[in-house]
Every structure is written in C-alpha cells, then in structure tokens.
XYZ file of C-alpha atoms in Angstrom:
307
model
C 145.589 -77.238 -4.146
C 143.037 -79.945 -3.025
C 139.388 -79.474 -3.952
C 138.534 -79.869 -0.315
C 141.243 -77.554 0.944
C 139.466 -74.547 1.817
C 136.161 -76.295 2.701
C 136.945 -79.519 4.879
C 140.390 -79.356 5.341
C 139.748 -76.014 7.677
C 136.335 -77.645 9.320
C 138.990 -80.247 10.362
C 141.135 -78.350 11.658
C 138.932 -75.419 13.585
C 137.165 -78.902 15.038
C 140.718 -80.431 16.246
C 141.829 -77.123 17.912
C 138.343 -76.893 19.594
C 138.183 -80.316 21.049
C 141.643 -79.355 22.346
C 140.869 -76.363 24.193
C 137.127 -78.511 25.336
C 139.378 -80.654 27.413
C 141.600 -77.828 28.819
C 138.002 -76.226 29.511
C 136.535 -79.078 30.952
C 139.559 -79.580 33.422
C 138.427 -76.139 34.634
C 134.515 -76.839 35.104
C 135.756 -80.177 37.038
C 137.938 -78.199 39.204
C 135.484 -75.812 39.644
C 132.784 -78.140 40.589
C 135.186 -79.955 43.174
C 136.264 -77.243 44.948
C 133.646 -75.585 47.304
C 133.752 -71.382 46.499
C 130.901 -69.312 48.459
C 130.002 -67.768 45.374
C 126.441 -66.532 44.539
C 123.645 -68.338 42.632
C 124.368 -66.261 39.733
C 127.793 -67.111 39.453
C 127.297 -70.929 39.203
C 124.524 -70.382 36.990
C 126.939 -68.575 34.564
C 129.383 -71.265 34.588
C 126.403 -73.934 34.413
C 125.523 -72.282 30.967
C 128.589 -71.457 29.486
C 129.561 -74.935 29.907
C 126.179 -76.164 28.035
C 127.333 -73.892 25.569
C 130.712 -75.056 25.093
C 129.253 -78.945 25.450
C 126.622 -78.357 22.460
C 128.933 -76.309 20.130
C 131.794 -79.275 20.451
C 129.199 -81.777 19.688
C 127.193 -79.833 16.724
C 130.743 -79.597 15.360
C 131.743 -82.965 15.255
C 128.582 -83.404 13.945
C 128.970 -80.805 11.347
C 132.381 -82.771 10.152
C 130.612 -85.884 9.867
C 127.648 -84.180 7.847
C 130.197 -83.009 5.333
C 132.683 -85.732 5.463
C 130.840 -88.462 6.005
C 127.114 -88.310 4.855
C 128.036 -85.922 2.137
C 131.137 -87.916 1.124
C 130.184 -88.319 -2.727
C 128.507 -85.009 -3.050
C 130.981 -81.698 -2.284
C 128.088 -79.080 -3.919
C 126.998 -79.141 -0.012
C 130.158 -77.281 1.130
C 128.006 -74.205 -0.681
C 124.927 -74.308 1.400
C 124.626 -72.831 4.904
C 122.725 -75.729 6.993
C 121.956 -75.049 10.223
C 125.203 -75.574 12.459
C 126.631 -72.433 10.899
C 124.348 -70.450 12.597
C 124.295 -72.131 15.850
C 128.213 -72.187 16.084
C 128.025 -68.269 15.701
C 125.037 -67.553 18.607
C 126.784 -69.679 20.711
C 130.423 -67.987 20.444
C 128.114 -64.607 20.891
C 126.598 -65.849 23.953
C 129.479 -66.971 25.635
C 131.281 -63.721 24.534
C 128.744 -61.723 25.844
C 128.176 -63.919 29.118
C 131.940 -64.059 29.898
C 133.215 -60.018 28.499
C 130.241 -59.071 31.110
C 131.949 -60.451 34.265
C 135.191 -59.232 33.197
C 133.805 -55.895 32.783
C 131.751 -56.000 36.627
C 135.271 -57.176 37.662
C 136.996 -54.487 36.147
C 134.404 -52.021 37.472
C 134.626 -53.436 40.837
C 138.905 -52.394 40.838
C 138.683 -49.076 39.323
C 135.286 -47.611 40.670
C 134.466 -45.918 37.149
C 131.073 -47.092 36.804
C 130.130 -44.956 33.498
C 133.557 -46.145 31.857
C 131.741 -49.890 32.224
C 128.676 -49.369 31.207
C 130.066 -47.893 27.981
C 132.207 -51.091 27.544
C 128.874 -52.843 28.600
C 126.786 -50.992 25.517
C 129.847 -51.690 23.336
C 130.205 -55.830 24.241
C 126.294 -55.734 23.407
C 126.635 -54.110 19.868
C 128.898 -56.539 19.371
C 126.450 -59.103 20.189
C 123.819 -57.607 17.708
C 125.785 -57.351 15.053
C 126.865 -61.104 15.531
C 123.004 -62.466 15.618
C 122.300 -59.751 12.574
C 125.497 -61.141 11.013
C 123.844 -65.171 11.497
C 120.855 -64.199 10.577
C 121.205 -62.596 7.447
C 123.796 -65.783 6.325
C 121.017 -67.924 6.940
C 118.378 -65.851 4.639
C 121.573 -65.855 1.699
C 121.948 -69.410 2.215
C 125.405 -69.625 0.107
C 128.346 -69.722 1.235
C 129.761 -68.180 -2.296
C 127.550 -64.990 -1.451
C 128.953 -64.165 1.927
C 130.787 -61.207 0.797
C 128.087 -59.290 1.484
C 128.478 -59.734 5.282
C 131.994 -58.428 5.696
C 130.654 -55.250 7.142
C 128.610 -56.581 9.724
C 131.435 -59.171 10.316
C 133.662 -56.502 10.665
C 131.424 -55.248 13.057
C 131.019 -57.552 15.280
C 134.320 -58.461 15.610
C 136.091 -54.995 15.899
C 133.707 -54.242 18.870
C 134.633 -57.810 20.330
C 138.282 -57.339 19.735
C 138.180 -53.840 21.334
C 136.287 -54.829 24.549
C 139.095 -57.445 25.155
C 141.807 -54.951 24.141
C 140.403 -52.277 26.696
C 139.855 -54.577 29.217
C 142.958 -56.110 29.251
C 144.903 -52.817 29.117
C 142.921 -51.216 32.221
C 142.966 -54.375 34.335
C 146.743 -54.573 33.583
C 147.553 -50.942 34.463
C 145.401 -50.956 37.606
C 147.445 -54.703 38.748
C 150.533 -53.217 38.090
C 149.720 -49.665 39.878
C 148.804 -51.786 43.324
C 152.499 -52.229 43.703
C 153.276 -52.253 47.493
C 156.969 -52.799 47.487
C 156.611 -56.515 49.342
C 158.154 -58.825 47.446
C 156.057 -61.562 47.495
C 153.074 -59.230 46.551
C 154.651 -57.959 44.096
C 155.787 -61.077 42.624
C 151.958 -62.077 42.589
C 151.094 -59.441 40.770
C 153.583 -59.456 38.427
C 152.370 -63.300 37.366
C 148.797 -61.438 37.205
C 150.144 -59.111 34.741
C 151.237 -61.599 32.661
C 148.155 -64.204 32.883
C 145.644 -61.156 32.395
C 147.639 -60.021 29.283
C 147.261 -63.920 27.653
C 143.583 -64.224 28.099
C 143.134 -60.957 26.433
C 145.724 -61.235 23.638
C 144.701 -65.234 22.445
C 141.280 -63.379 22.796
C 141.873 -60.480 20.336
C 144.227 -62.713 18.128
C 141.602 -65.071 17.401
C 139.126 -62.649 16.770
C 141.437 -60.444 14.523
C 142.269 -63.873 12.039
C 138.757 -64.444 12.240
C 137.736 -60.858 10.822
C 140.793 -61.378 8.590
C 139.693 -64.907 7.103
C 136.519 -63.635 6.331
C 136.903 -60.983 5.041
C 139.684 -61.817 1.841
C 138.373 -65.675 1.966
C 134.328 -65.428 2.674
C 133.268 -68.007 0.453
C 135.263 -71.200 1.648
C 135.426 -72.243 5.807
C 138.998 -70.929 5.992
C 137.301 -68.191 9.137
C 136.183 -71.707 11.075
C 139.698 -72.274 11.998
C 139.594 -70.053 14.258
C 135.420 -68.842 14.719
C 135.272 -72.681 16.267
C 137.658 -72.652 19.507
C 136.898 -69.235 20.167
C 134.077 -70.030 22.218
C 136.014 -71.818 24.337
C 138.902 -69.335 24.789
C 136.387 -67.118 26.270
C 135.380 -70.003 28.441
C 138.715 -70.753 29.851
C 139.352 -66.909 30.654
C 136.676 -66.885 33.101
C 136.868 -70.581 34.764
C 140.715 -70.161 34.787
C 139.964 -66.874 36.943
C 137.649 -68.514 39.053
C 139.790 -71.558 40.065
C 142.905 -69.872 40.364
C 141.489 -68.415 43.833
C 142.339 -71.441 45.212
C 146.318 -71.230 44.699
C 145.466 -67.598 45.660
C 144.798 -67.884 48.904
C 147.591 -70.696 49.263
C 149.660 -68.167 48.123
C 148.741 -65.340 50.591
C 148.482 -67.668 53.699
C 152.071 -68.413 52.607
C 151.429 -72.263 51.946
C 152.746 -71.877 48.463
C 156.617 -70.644 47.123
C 155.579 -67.536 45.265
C 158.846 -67.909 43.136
C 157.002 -70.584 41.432
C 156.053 -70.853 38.134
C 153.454 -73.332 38.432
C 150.577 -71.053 39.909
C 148.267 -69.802 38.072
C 146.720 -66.632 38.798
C 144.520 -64.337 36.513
C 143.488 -61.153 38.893
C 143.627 -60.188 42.056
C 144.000 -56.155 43.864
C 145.989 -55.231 47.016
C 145.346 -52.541 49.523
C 146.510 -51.549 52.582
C 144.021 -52.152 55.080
C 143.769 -52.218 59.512
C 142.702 -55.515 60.619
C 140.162 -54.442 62.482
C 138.098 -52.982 59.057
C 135.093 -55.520 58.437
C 136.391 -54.860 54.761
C 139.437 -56.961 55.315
C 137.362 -59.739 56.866
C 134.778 -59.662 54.484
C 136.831 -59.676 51.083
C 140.382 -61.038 51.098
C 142.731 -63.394 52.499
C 145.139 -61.736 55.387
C 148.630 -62.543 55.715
C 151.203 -62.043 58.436
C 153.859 -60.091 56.838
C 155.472 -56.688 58.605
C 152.045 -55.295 57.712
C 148.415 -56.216 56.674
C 147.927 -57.016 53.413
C 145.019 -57.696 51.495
C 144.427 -59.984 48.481
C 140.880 -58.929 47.280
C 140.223 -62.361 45.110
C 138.758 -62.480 41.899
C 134.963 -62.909 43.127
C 133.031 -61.944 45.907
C 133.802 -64.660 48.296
C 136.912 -67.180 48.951
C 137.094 -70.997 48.805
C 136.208 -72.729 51.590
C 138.238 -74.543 53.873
C-alpha cells in the first residue's frame, strides 16, 4: 500500500464524487431559478443558502486538495494535523442536513396531519445537529488526526440520528404515497414513480451516512470517512431541489400534456384526494384534471409553477 493511500488518495476521491454531484446540483438550482414557482420568501431563501453552502464546501475542498497535494507536496507530516477545512466541511454538511431533513419533515407533516410525530423527528434531526458541531469542535481542540478515536461516540451519534431521520422519513412518506391509491391508472402510475424516487433520496441518504459512521469508526486516523462525509452535502441538496423542480413535469403530467408511461419524469412527492370542484381547497392547492372524476395532485410545496 501507498504512503498516501489512506490520506490523499481518499481526499481525491471524496473531492471527484463531490464535484460530480455539484454539477447534477447545480443543474437543479438553474432550473429552479428559470422556472417561475409562487413559492414563499422562505422557500427561496432556503435554496439561496443551501446553494452557498454547497458553492463554499466544493471550493474549500478543492482547496483542501491543493493544500495537501500541492503546497504540502514535500512534507506528508501535514496529513496529521486538523487545519481548518475539516471543520468547515462538517458544519456545512450539518447545516444543509438540518436545513433540508426540516422541509422534508413540514412536508411529511403536512400529508399525514401528526404534528407531535414531527416535532419528535424535528428534536431528533436537531440532536443530530449538536452532536455534529460537538463532534467538529472537539476535533479541532485534539488537533490530530491519529487521536480521533476518541470521537467515535459522538460520531456515532450524529450520524445514527441522521441516518434514522432519513430512514423514518422515507418509510412514512412511502407508506402514505402508496396508501393514496385511487384505482386510476394514470394516478396510480404517478405514484408508483413517487414511490420509487422518494425511496432513492432516502436510501443514497442513509447509505452515505452509514459508510461514513463505518469509515470512521474502524479507520479514524486516515481520510478514508471523506469519501463519502464530502458529497454528502450535496445529496441532501439534490433531494430537496429535485423535489422542488419536479413540480413542473407534475403538473404536465396531471393536465395530461405528458405520457405517464414514461420513464423520463421525474417526480419525488406528491398526495391525491378526492375532492368536488367547487372546494376552494382544490383551487387553492393542486392541479385538476379531467378524468371520469376530480382528482387532485397536491404538489410538493405550497403553490404551483406558473404559467
């Protein structure tokens, strides 16, 4: 084995996944921005930040690969100190954690009406968070990258409580989708392909999390863990812009401008219900469509693209 194996080689290739999943990420922010949604001040201001966040990490990465493989070429003693872009790489994953399992969990609140049930997975996404900052900050007062065994419980932590937020979340979203079966076929083929997209964000998710909390824990003193601590920012990221965007083909779909047979849609969430047209509810949060009955696409969000 190499002598920078475990220490560059990973950096390298954590950095090379991440500026992969930056430009599938970034695709999403443009589409975002080009396409007009109603959606509140809030909203934009969340996507506003978490892309700030995913802009800075990329860039304090490359930086960090050039600071170790570049300015630090002749001296490899500095893959043993903690300098500052360890620490910043970790609050901004938590952030953007934090930021985006908080709208999943109003959105999941908003389909099942069990407020309580949310605000536990609320309390739980926010230990999470704690332990993350307590898990930085106590790596930056040890300093050494050889000593890092000592954080394995809080890194455990953190990223159990992560992991089971996204598990949960998934799993109840999932059960609730597949429950608003109506027995229309094109409905039910949307909400099939919901299903299945709300499934992948969770699982890549929890996967990335779980080899995370797995590299750390039997390899804490090299960067093996950045392989996949890196990009996971950004899988957050895409869970929540993909959702957003995705309204669009939405309410192609449900106006029937778009063949729901094909694979080429992508949706993340949606609920149906079974609704008169004359209820301002109907109006006010879905699409309509003209099928033997009125049916209701609740999108993702408050509010639909406009037209």
């Amino acid at each position: 084995m190499g002598a920078f194996d475990l220490t560059l080689g990973p950096l390298l290739l954590g950095l090379s996944l991440n500026l992969y999943l930056y430009g599938i990420v970034s695709y999403q922010y443009m589409s975002y921005a080009t396409v007009k949604f109603n959606d509140p001040i809030w909203l934009q201001v969340l996507v506003a930040v978490l892309f700030v966040l995913d802009t800075s990490q990329t860039v304090v990465e490359v930086y960090g690969v050039w600071y170790f493989a570049v300015e630090n070429y002749t001296n490899p003693s500095v893959f043993s100190d903690i300098i500052w872009i360890t620490p910043f790489c970790v609050v901004a994953t938590a952030v953007s954690t934090l930021m985006v399992q908080a709208f999943l969990i109003r959105r999941l609140c908003r389909f099942t009406r069990q407020v309580w049930s949310c605000v536990f997975l609320l309390l739980v996404a926010v230990a999470a968070f704690v332990c993350a900052i307590a898990t930085t900050t106590k790596a930056w007062i040890i300093s050494d990258l050889t000593k890092f065994a000592v954080l394995v419980p809080l890194n455990t932590a953190w990223l159990s409580l992560e992991a089971g937020v996204d598990i949960i979340v998934t799993v109840t979203l999932s059960r609730v989708l597949w429950q608003s079966k109506i027995g229309l076929a094109r409905a039910d083929t949307v909400i099939n392909r919901c299903v299945k997209a709300a499934i992948q964000s969770g699982l890549f998710s929890s996967v990335f999390a779980v080899l995370h909390f797995l590299a750390f824990m039997f390899w804490s003193e090299n960067y093996l863990y950045a392989i996949f601590h890196w990009p996971l920012g950004r899988i957050y990221s895409n869970s929540l812009i993909y959702t957003l965007v995705a309204r669009k083909d939405l309410a192609k779909i449900a106006d029937g401008n778009v063949d729901s047979r094909s694979n080429s849609i992508p949706i993340t969430s949606l609920r149906f219900k079974r609704e008169t047209a004359t209820d301002p509810k109907v109006i006010d949060s879905g699409v309509k469509t003209s099928l033997d009955r009125t049916i209701v696409f609740p999108l993702t969000q408050d509010t639909a693209p406009s037209h």
